[in-house]
Amino acid sequence: RKPVVLKGMELGTCTAKWTVDYLSQAEGSKEVKIHVSAVPQMDFLSKNFVYRTLPFDVFVRRAAEVKHKEYFLSEDEKYYLRSVGEDARKDIADIRKQFPNLAEDVQIPEYFEKEQFFSSVFRISSAGLQLWTHYDVMDNFLIQVTGKKRVVLYSPRDAPYLYLSGTKSEVLDVDNPDLEKYPLFVKAKRYQCCLEAGDVLFIPAFDSLLNFERGICVSFLRNFWLQLVRECYDKSDTYGNKDPTAASRAIQILDRALKTLEELPEEYRDFYARRMVLRIQEKAYRNDYG
């Protein structure tokens, strides 16, 4: 249940073949929906990016550029493709279906049973792009195919210090955080690695992840699989990032309980809220977390 970087894995011919020219030709001019950001630090909470559509070959070449002659927002805008299913609301991402020619070049490590497979998400980004800090609810492999990536991870036990809003953290700049706004963030212990082409990072569910892309036209693959039985997950979840259904129900019940406490005066509300916290710690916290 700990992250680990796996080196020297047999990943197929993708690490050698996936140049800008090859990627452009392999899947041609099929249209893809991409994130476009005028700044390198993308923020999913404030939505500081726009969605645009480009032919895949045009997108790949733009993602490899530093300055753009053609652009949507600015000449140094950043691009990010996270592949989705045919219908993003119903279908999961699977490189074998959305990018079948490229899928032939990839050999995914078989560390899980076939029935546990959830998705295989093909991704490409501009160099220098930083994705928002977030957690996923499934175990997954991050396969670095081309380029380099600095990855910062935070343990699930440090969730109280990450200022989570849903599955996303409000803290964007983890290297220079605003400690007046996020004072508890200093308590979160960071784990960091730099992935080279051909490296595979195992990320357990709930480890919070932040990506820094390096290199020209960075391509990688995220492969998610189910650790719990399939019935534990939200059937409408095509991205693999919705909380398990039991967790969602528990959070809804907690919200109702907190709403009920508002009927009490402040000093009473404070007392019973602290009792609730202690009860949660007693009943639900893991002893080996300290």
PDB file of C-alpha atoms in Angstrom, residues 92-97 108 112-121 138-139 222-227 230:
ATOM      1  CA  ILE A  92     -14.583   4.900 -19.550  1.00  0.00           C
ATOM      2  CA  ALA A  93     -11.307   5.836 -21.211  1.00  0.00           C
ATOM      3  CA  ASP A  94      -9.532   2.868 -22.773  1.00  0.00           C
ATOM      4  CA  ILE A  95      -6.540   3.459 -25.042  1.00  0.00           C
ATOM      5  CA  ARG A  96      -7.398   0.241 -26.900  1.00  0.00           C
ATOM      6  CA  LYS A  97     -10.686   1.795 -28.030  1.00  0.00           C
ATOM      7  CA  ILE A 108       0.720  -2.761 -19.680  1.00  0.00           C
ATOM      8  CA  PHE A 112      -3.887  -7.040 -11.361  1.00  0.00           C
ATOM      9  CA  GLU A 113      -6.556  -9.472 -12.502  1.00  0.00           C
ATOM     10  CA  LYS A 114      -8.290  -8.689 -15.812  1.00  0.00           C
ATOM     11  CA  GLU A 115     -11.682  -8.369 -14.121  1.00  0.00           C
ATOM     12  CA  GLN A 116     -10.253  -5.618 -11.900  1.00  0.00           C
ATOM     13  CA  PHE A 117      -9.444  -3.393 -14.886  1.00  0.00           C
ATOM     14  CA  PHE A 118     -11.192  -0.030 -14.854  1.00  0.00           C
ATOM     15  CA  SER A 119      -9.541   2.315 -17.355  1.00  0.00           C
ATOM     16  CA  SER A 120      -6.427   3.028 -19.392  1.00  0.00           C
ATOM     17  CA  VAL A 121      -6.168   6.773 -19.869  1.00  0.00           C
ATOM     18  CA  MET A 138      -8.494   3.441  -7.273  1.00  0.00           C
ATOM     19  CA  ASP A 139      -5.007   1.988  -7.403  1.00  0.00           C
ATOM     20  CA  ARG A 222      -2.640   6.123 -16.319  1.00  0.00           C
ATOM     21  CA  ASN A 223      -4.026   2.628 -15.743  1.00  0.00           C
ATOM     22  CA  PHE A 224      -6.638   2.263 -13.010  1.00  0.00           C
ATOM     23  CA  TRP A 225      -7.989  -0.908 -11.477  1.00  0.00           C
ATOM     24  CA  LEU A 226     -10.533  -1.814  -8.817  1.00  0.00           C
ATOM     25  CA  GLN A 227      -9.263  -2.707  -5.370  1.00  0.00           C
ATOM     26  CA  ARG A 230     -17.167  -3.376  -8.411  1.00  0.00           C
TER      27      ARG A 230
END
